[in-house]
CSV table of C-alpha atoms and ligand atoms in Angstrom, one decimal:
chain,number,residue,atom,x,y,z
A,7,MET,CA,-3.1,-13.2,19.5
A,8,GLY,CA,-5.7,-16.0,19.5
A,9,PRO,CA,-8.8,-17.3,17.6
A,10,GLU,CA,-10.0,-13.8,16.4
A,11,VAL,CA,-6.8,-13.5,14.4
A,12,GLN,CA,-7.3,-16.9,12.8
A,13,LYS,CA,-10.9,-16.0,12.0
A,14,PHE,CA,-9.9,-12.7,10.5
A,15,GLU,CA,-7.3,-14.5,8.3
A,16,GLU,CA,-10.0,-17.0,7.1
A,17,GLU,CA,-12.5,-14.2,6.4
A,18,ILE,CA,-9.9,-12.2,4.4
A,19,LYS,CA,-9.1,-15.3,2.4
A,20,ASP,CA,-12.9,-15.9,1.8
A,21,TYR,CA,-13.5,-12.2,0.9
A,22,ILE,CA,-10.7,-12.2,-1.6
A,23,ASN,CA,-11.6,-15.7,-2.8
A,24,THR,CA,-8.0,-16.8,-3.1
A,25,ASP,CA,-5.9,-19.9,-2.8
A,26,LEU,CA,-3.2,-17.8,-1.2
A,27,ASN,CA,-2.9,-18.0,2.6
A,28,VAL,CA,-3.1,-15.1,4.9
A,29,VAL,CA,-0.9,-14.1,7.8
A,30,CYS,CA,-2.0,-11.2,9.8
A,31,VAL,CA,0.6,-8.9,11.5
A,32,ASN,CA,0.5,-5.8,13.6
A,33,THR,CA,1.1,-3.2,10.8
A,34,GLY,CA,1.5,-3.0,7.0
A,35,THR,CA,5.1,-2.0,7.5
A,36,SER,CA,5.8,-5.2,9.4
A,37,ALA,CA,4.0,-7.2,6.7
A,38,LEU,CA,6.4,-5.8,4.1
A,39,HIS,CA,9.5,-6.3,6.4
A,40,LEU,CA,8.5,-9.8,7.4
A,41,ALA,CA,7.7,-10.8,3.8
A,42,LEU,CA,11.2,-9.7,2.7
A,43,HIS,CA,12.9,-11.3,5.7
A,44,SER,CA,11.0,-14.6,5.0
A,45,LEU,CA,12.5,-14.5,1.5
A,46,ASP,CA,16.0,-14.3,3.1
A,47,ILE,CA,16.6,-10.9,1.6
A,48,LYS,CA,19.5,-9.4,3.5
A,49,GLU,CA,22.5,-7.2,3.6
A,50,GLY,CA,24.2,-7.0,0.1
A,51,ASP,CA,20.8,-7.6,-1.7
A,52,GLU,CA,18.9,-5.0,-3.6
A,53,VAL,CA,15.2,-4.4,-3.9
A,54,LEU,CA,13.6,-2.3,-6.7
A,55,VAL,CA,11.0,0.2,-5.4
A,56,PRO,CA,9.3,3.3,-6.8
A,57,SER,CA,10.5,6.5,-5.1
A,58,LEU,CA,6.9,7.8,-4.9
A,59,THR,CA,5.7,5.7,-1.9
A,60,TYR,CA,5.3,6.0,1.8
A,61,VAL,CA,8.6,5.7,3.6
A,62,ALA,CA,7.3,2.5,5.1
A,63,SER,CA,8.2,0.6,1.9
A,64,TYR,CA,11.8,1.9,2.1
A,65,GLN,CA,12.2,1.3,5.8
A,66,ALA,CA,10.8,-2.3,5.4
A,67,ILE,CA,13.5,-3.0,2.8
A,68,SER,CA,16.4,-1.4,4.7
A,69,ALA,CA,15.3,-3.1,7.9
A,70,THR,CA,16.4,-6.4,6.3
A,71,GLY,CA,19.9,-4.9,5.6
A,72,ALA,CA,19.1,-4.8,1.9
A,73,THR,CA,19.3,-1.6,-0.2
A,74,PRO,CA,16.1,-0.1,-1.7
A,75,ILE,CA,16.9,0.8,-5.3
A,76,SER,CA,14.8,3.9,-6.2
A,77,CYS,CA,13.0,3.7,-9.5
A,78,ASP,CA,11.1,6.3,-11.5
A,79,ILE,CA,7.3,6.2,-12.1
A,80,GLU,CA,4.9,6.4,-15.0
A,81,PRO,CA,3.9,10.1,-15.4
A,82,HIS,CA,0.1,9.5,-15.6
A,83,THR,CA,-0.3,6.8,-12.9
A,84,GLY,CA,2.5,7.1,-10.4
A,85,PHE,CA,3.1,3.3,-10.8
A,86,ILE,CA,6.7,2.1,-11.0
A,87,ASP,CA,8.2,2.6,-14.5
A,88,LEU,CA,9.4,-0.8,-15.5
A,89,LYS,CA,11.8,0.4,-18.2
A,90,ASP,CA,13.6,2.5,-15.6
A,91,ALA,CA,13.4,-0.4,-13.1
A,92,GLU,CA,14.9,-2.9,-15.6
A,93,LYS,CA,17.9,-0.5,-16.1
A,94,ARG,CA,18.7,-0.7,-12.4
A,95,ILE,CA,18.8,-4.5,-12.2
A,96,THR,CA,22.2,-5.9,-11.1
A,97,ASN,CA,23.3,-9.3,-9.9
A,98,LYS,CA,22.4,-8.2,-6.4
A,99,THR,CA,18.7,-7.5,-7.2
A,100,LYS,CA,16.6,-10.1,-5.4
A,101,ALA,CA,13.1,-8.6,-5.5
A,102,ILE,CA,10.8,-5.8,-6.8
A,103,MET,CA,8.3,-4.1,-4.7
A,104,PRO,CA,5.6,-2.5,-6.9
A,105,VAL,CA,3.3,-0.1,-5.0
A,106,HIS,CA,-0.4,0.1,-5.8
A,107,TYR,CA,-0.1,3.9,-5.8
A,108,ALA,CA,-3.5,5.5,-5.2
A,109,SER,CA,-5.0,2.0,-5.4
A,110,HIS,CA,-4.0,1.5,-9.1
A,111,SER,CA,-2.2,-1.6,-10.2
A,112,SER,CA,-3.0,-2.2,-13.9
A,113,SER,CA,0.6,-2.9,-14.9
A,114,ILE,CA,1.2,-5.7,-12.3
A,115,PRO,CA,1.2,-8.4,-15.1
A,116,GLU,CA,4.2,-6.6,-16.6
A,117,VAL,CA,5.9,-6.6,-13.2
A,118,TYR,CA,5.6,-10.4,-13.1
A,119,GLU,CA,7.0,-10.6,-16.7
A,120,LEU,CA,10.0,-8.6,-15.6
A,121,ALA,CA,10.4,-10.7,-12.5
A,122,LYS,CA,10.3,-13.9,-14.4
A,123,LYS,CA,12.9,-12.6,-16.9
A,124,TYR,CA,15.4,-11.8,-14.1
A,125,ASN,CA,14.4,-14.4,-11.6
A,126,LEU,CA,13.1,-11.8,-9.0
A,127,ARG,CA,10.6,-12.2,-6.2
A,128,VAL,CA,7.7,-9.8,-6.2
A,129,VAL,CA,6.4,-8.3,-2.9
A,130,GLU,CA,3.4,-6.1,-3.8
A,131,ASP,CA,2.8,-3.1,-1.5
A,132,ALA,CA,-0.9,-3.2,-1.8
A,133,ALA,CA,-1.5,-1.0,1.3
A,134,HIS,CA,-3.8,1.3,-0.9
A,135,SER,CA,-5.8,-1.4,-2.7
A,136,PHE,CA,-7.7,-3.6,-0.4
A,137,GLY,CA,-11.0,-4.4,-2.2
A,138,CYS,CA,-9.9,-3.2,-5.6
A,139,LEU,CA,-10.4,-5.1,-8.8
A,140,ARG,CA,-7.9,-5.8,-11.6
A,141,GLU,CA,-9.1,-7.6,-14.6
A,142,GLY,CA,-12.2,-8.7,-12.7
A,143,LYS,CA,-10.2,-10.2,-9.8
A,144,ILE,CA,-9.9,-8.8,-6.3
A,145,ILE,CA,-6.4,-7.7,-5.4
A,146,GLY,CA,-4.7,-10.5,-3.5
A,147,GLN,CA,-6.4,-13.3,-5.4
A,148,GLU,CA,-3.1,-14.1,-7.2
A,149,GLY,CA,0.5,-13.1,-7.1
A,150,ASP,CA,3.8,-14.0,-5.4
A,151,ILE,CA,3.5,-12.0,-2.1
A,152,ILE,CA,0.9,-9.3,-1.5
A,153,CYS,CA,1.0,-7.1,1.6
A,154,PHE,CA,-2.0,-5.0,2.9
A,155,SER,CA,-2.2,-2.4,5.7
A,156,PHE,CA,-5.2,-2.1,7.9
A,157,ASP,CA,-4.1,1.1,9.7
A,158,GLY,CA,-6.7,3.7,10.7
A,159,ILE,CA,-7.0,5.5,7.3
A,160,LYS,CA,-6.8,2.5,4.9
A,161,ASN,CA,-9.8,1.0,3.0
A,162,ILE,CA,-10.6,-1.2,6.0
A,163,THR,CA,-8.9,-0.9,9.4
A,164,SER,CA,-8.2,-3.1,12.3
A,165,GLY,CA,-7.0,0.0,14.3
A,166,GLU,CA,-3.5,-1.0,13.3
A,167,GLY,CA,-2.7,-4.1,11.3
A,168,GLY,CA,-1.4,-5.7,8.2
A,169,ALA,CA,-1.4,-8.9,6.2
A,170,ILE,CA,0.8,-11.0,4.1
A,171,LEU,CA,-0.8,-13.2,1.4
A,172,THR,CA,1.2,-15.9,-0.4
A,173,ALA,CA,1.1,-19.5,-1.7
A,174,ASP,CA,4.7,-20.0,-0.9
A,175,GLU,CA,4.7,-22.6,1.9
A,176,GLU,CA,8.2,-21.7,3.1
A,177,VAL,CA,7.4,-18.0,3.3
A,178,LEU,CA,4.1,-18.8,5.0
A,179,THR,CA,5.8,-20.8,7.7
A,180,ARG,CA,8.6,-18.3,8.2
A,181,ALA,CA,6.1,-15.4,8.4
A,182,LYS,CA,3.8,-17.3,10.9
A,183,ASP,CA,6.8,-18.1,13.1
A,184,GLY,CA,8.5,-14.8,12.5
A,185,ARG,CA,5.7,-12.7,13.8
A,186,LEU,CA,5.9,-14.6,17.1
A,187,LEU,CA,9.6,-14.0,17.8
A,188,GLY,CA,10.5,-17.0,15.7
A,189,VAL,CA,8.8,-19.4,18.0
A,190,GLU,CA,8.2,-22.4,15.8
A,191,LYS,CA,4.5,-23.5,15.3
A,192,ASP,CA,3.3,-21.1,18.0
A,193,SER,CA,0.6,-19.7,15.6
A,194,ASP,CA,-1.4,-22.9,15.8
A,195,ASN,CA,-1.2,-22.9,19.6
A,196,ARG,CA,-2.2,-19.3,19.8
A,197,TYR,CA,-5.3,-19.9,17.6
A,198,ARG,CA,-6.4,-22.5,20.3
A,199,ARG,CA,-5.7,-20.0,23.1
A,200,GLU,CA,-2.6,-22.0,24.0
A,201,ARG,CA,1.1,-21.3,24.0
A,202,SER,CA,4.2,-23.2,23.3
A,203,TRP,CA,6.4,-23.8,26.3
A,204,ASN,CA,8.8,-26.3,24.9
A,205,PHE,CA,9.7,-24.7,21.6
A,206,ASN,CA,12.5,-24.2,19.2
A,207,VAL,CA,13.7,-21.1,17.3
A,208,SER,CA,15.8,-21.3,14.2
A,209,ARG,CA,15.5,-17.9,12.7
A,210,GLN,CA,15.4,-14.2,13.6
A,211,GLY,CA,11.9,-13.3,14.6
A,212,PHE,CA,10.0,-10.2,15.6
A,213,ARG,CA,7.1,-9.2,17.8
A,214,TYR,CA,4.8,-8.6,14.8
A,215,HIS,CA,1.7,-10.7,15.6
A,216,MET,CA,-1.8,-9.1,15.4
A,217,SER,CA,-3.6,-8.9,18.6
A,218,ASP,CA,-7.1,-10.5,19.0
A,219,LEU,CA,-8.4,-7.1,19.9
A,220,PHE,CA,-7.4,-5.6,16.6
A,221,ALA,CA,-8.5,-8.7,14.7
A,222,ALA,CA,-12.0,-8.2,16.2
A,223,ILE,CA,-12.1,-4.7,14.8
A,224,GLY,CA,-10.9,-5.9,11.4
A,225,ARG,CA,-13.6,-8.5,11.3
A,226,GLU,CA,-16.3,-5.9,11.9
A,227,GLN,CA,-14.8,-3.7,9.2
A,228,LEU,CA,-14.8,-6.5,6.8
A,229,LYS,CA,-18.5,-7.1,7.3
A,230,ARG,CA,-19.1,-3.4,6.6
A,231,CYS,CA,-16.8,-3.2,3.6
A,232,ASP,CA,-19.4,-3.0,0.8
A,233,GLU,CA,-21.0,0.0,2.4
A,234,LEU,CA,-17.6,1.6,3.2
A,235,PHE,CA,-16.3,1.0,-0.4
A,236,LYS,CA,-19.5,2.3,-1.9
A,237,ARG,CA,-19.0,5.6,-0.1
A,238,ARG,CA,-15.4,5.9,-1.1
A,239,LYS,CA,-16.2,5.2,-4.7
A,240,ALA,CA,-19.1,7.7,-4.7
A,241,HIS,CA,-16.8,10.5,-3.4
A,242,LEU,CA,-14.2,9.7,-6.0
A,243,LYS,CA,-16.8,9.9,-8.8
A,244,GLN,CA,-18.1,13.2,-7.4
A,245,TYR,CA,-14.6,14.7,-7.3
A,246,ILE,CA,-13.9,13.7,-10.8
A,247,THR,CA,-17.2,15.1,-12.1
A,248,GLU,CA,-16.8,18.4,-10.3
A,249,LEU,CA,-13.2,18.9,-11.2
A,250,GLN,CA,-13.6,18.2,-14.9
A,251,ASN,CA,-12.3,20.7,-17.5
A,252,LEU,CA,-10.7,23.1,-15.0
A,253,ALA,CA,-7.6,24.9,-16.2
A,254,GLU,CA,-4.5,24.0,-14.1
A,255,ILE,CA,-6.2,20.9,-12.5
A,256,GLU,CA,-5.7,17.4,-13.9
A,257,THR,CA,-6.3,14.0,-12.5
A,258,LEU,CA,-4.2,10.9,-12.8
A,259,GLU,CA,-5.1,8.4,-15.5
A,260,LEU,CA,-6.1,5.5,-13.2
A,261,ASP,CA,-8.5,2.6,-13.6
A,262,TYR,CA,-11.1,4.5,-11.6
A,263,ASP,CA,-14.0,2.3,-12.3
A,264,ASN,CA,-12.4,-0.7,-10.7
A,265,LEU,CA,-10.7,0.8,-7.7
A,266,VAL,CA,-11.7,1.5,-4.1
A,267,PRO,CA,-9.8,4.7,-3.6
A,268,HIS,CA,-7.7,5.0,-0.5
A,269,ILE,CA,-6.6,8.5,-1.5
A,270,PHE,CA,-7.6,11.0,-4.2
A,271,ILE,CA,-4.9,12.9,-5.9
A,272,ILE,CA,-5.1,15.9,-8.2
A,273,LYS,CA,-2.3,17.5,-10.2
A,274,ALA,CA,-2.1,21.3,-9.9
A,275,THR,CA,0.0,22.0,-13.0
A,276,LYS,CA,0.8,25.6,-12.2
A,277,ARG,CA,0.5,26.9,-8.6
A,278,ARG,CA,0.5,23.8,-6.5
A,279,ASP,CA,2.0,25.3,-3.3
A,280,GLU,CA,-0.3,28.3,-3.4
A,281,LEU,CA,-3.4,26.1,-3.9
A,282,PHE,CA,-2.2,23.8,-1.1
A,283,GLU,CA,-1.9,26.7,1.3
A,284,PHE,CA,-5.2,28.2,0.1
A,285,LEU,CA,-7.1,25.0,0.8
A,286,LYS,CA,-5.6,24.8,4.3
A,287,THR,CA,-6.9,28.3,5.0
A,288,LYS,CA,-10.3,27.0,3.9
A,289,GLY,CA,-10.1,24.2,6.5
A,290,VAL,CA,-9.5,21.5,3.9
A,291,GLN,CA,-7.2,18.9,5.2
A,292,VAL,CA,-4.9,18.4,2.1
A,293,GLY,CA,-2.0,16.0,2.0
A,294,LEU,CA,1.0,15.1,-0.1
A,295,HIS,CA,1.5,11.5,-1.2
A,296,TYR,CA,4.5,11.5,-1.3
A,297,ALA,CA,7.7,13.4,-0.9
A,298,PRO,CA,10.2,11.3,-3.0
A,299,ASN,CA,12.2,8.9,-0.9
A,300,HIS,CA,15.3,9.1,-3.1
A,301,LEU,CA,15.7,12.7,-1.8
A,302,LEU,CA,15.7,11.8,1.9
A,303,ASN,CA,19.0,11.7,3.7
A,304,LYS,CA,18.9,8.0,4.4
A,305,PHE,CA,17.9,6.9,0.9
A,306,LYS,CA,19.6,9.7,-1.2
A,307,THR,CA,20.6,8.6,-4.7
A,308,ASP,CA,23.4,9.9,-6.9
A,309,TYR,CA,21.0,9.9,-9.8
A,310,SER,CA,17.8,11.9,-10.4
A,311,LEU,CA,14.3,10.5,-11.1
A,312,PRO,CA,12.8,13.2,-13.3
A,313,VAL,CA,9.2,12.0,-13.5
A,314,THR,CA,9.0,11.5,-9.7
A,315,GLU,CA,10.6,14.8,-9.0
A,316,SER,CA,8.2,16.7,-11.4
A,317,LEU,CA,5.0,14.9,-10.4
A,318,SER,CA,5.7,15.3,-6.7
A,319,LYS,CA,5.8,19.1,-7.2
A,320,GLU,CA,2.2,19.0,-8.7
A,321,ILE,CA,0.3,16.6,-6.6
A,322,ILE,CA,-2.2,17.4,-3.8
A,323,THR,CA,-4.2,14.8,-2.0
A,324,LEU,CA,-7.8,15.9,-1.3
A,325,PRO,CA,-9.8,14.5,1.7
A,326,LEU,CA,-11.4,11.1,1.0
A,327,HIS,CA,-12.9,8.9,3.7
A,328,PRO,CA,-16.3,7.2,4.2
A,329,ASP,CA,-17.6,9.8,6.7
A,330,LEU,CA,-17.5,12.7,4.2
A,331,THR,CA,-20.7,13.9,2.8
A,332,SER,CA,-21.5,15.0,-0.7
A,333,ASP,CA,-21.6,18.6,0.5
A,334,ASP,CA,-18.1,18.2,2.0
A,335,ILE,CA,-16.8,17.2,-1.5
A,336,THR,CA,-18.6,20.2,-3.1
A,337,TYR,CA,-17.1,22.5,-0.5
A,338,VAL,CA,-13.6,21.2,-1.4
A,339,THR,CA,-14.2,21.5,-5.2
A,340,ASP,CA,-15.8,25.0,-4.8
A,341,ALA,CA,-12.7,26.1,-2.8
A,342,ILE,CA,-10.5,24.9,-5.7
A,343,LYS,CA,-12.7,26.8,-8.2
A,344,GLU,CA,-12.5,29.9,-6.0
A,345,PHE,CA,-8.7,29.7,-6.0
A,346,LEU,CA,-8.6,29.3,-9.8
A,347,SER,CA,-10.9,32.3,-10.3
A,348,ASN,CA,-8.4,34.5,-8.4
A,349,ASP,CA,-5.8,34.1,-11.1
B,430,LIG,C1,0.1,2.7,4.9
B,430,LIG,C2,1.1,2.3,4.0
B,430,LIG,C3,2.1,1.3,4.4
B,430,LIG,C4,2.4,0.9,5.8
B,430,LIG,O1,1.3,0.5,6.5
B,430,LIG,P1,1.2,0.7,8.1
B,430,LIG,O2,0.1,-0.2,8.5
B,430,LIG,O3,0.9,2.1,8.3
B,430,LIG,O4,2.5,0.2,8.7
B,430,LIG,C5,3.0,0.9,3.5
B,430,LIG,N1,3.0,1.4,2.2
B,430,LIG,C6,2.1,2.3,1.8
B,430,LIG,C7,2.1,2.7,0.4
B,430,LIG,C8,1.2,2.8,2.7
B,430,LIG,O5,0.3,3.7,2.3
């Protein structure tokens, strides 16, 4: 870690045009974990999180010793259902981790209202939404703590990487030290290609810093982001147009005009598993975002989450990345139409 990381952090801040400060780390999962750790969230605490997310959100919470409290989702967006979340608040609840599922985050203002009412911290898992807009503002411009991922498949990549954005000075200092094994003020030395030899450590730290090598990749990606985002948005638009009015196929009701899609999800309301297998035989790399976390051994709940359980049986993720061509998208939608015609 050195000056490239500092420059990448400054350039992210400029791009988002935010007063929040940026701390880059080695993965999005570390960003979430270090953010929670910096809030002093620990064993005995509870963090509200939607079950329909990557297991990274859950492992980041449980890594602090805290318990992830699985919440249901809104049926048409996959975003955390705040009524369900409110029911699960106890005197152990310290934070809520809304996930910008499929890049959509329209209800974030309501998350902050709930957090205010119950004195909770908000750690946004914004791994899907780098570059997206909400009410005319780029995600990360405001909020308590926002975490991004720059892994290989996200909207921009640094190879591997993540970032924490916050205005909270204490969290900022703890995150900057915490990524360098807790070595106090080491970030500023690293930025100057120096190191601390006579240092102090007061808190648990981790080896979570971003390397200069990865920051250099991230900086190049950021320069290309307009072009990369344009292609992702065009693919999304084409999918939506070509999949309109098909029996058995629905799309989520997301703020499509304002988002840079990380993934594109369809709902196959009748024969999901068959369609999934059919697309695979056609060479289409489909995915499933996500298998509900509250059904996994480690995070199993003694209650059910009906909306999550039913939506997760209908969703299929179609290929979406900047290197696809318009013909590729048509190939995928034609394959879906072929399947539907073989009723
Ligand atoms: C990718 C992702 C993460 C974790 O990011 P990594 O950089 O892969 O560690 C966390 N949450 C969600 C929703 C993600 O999609």
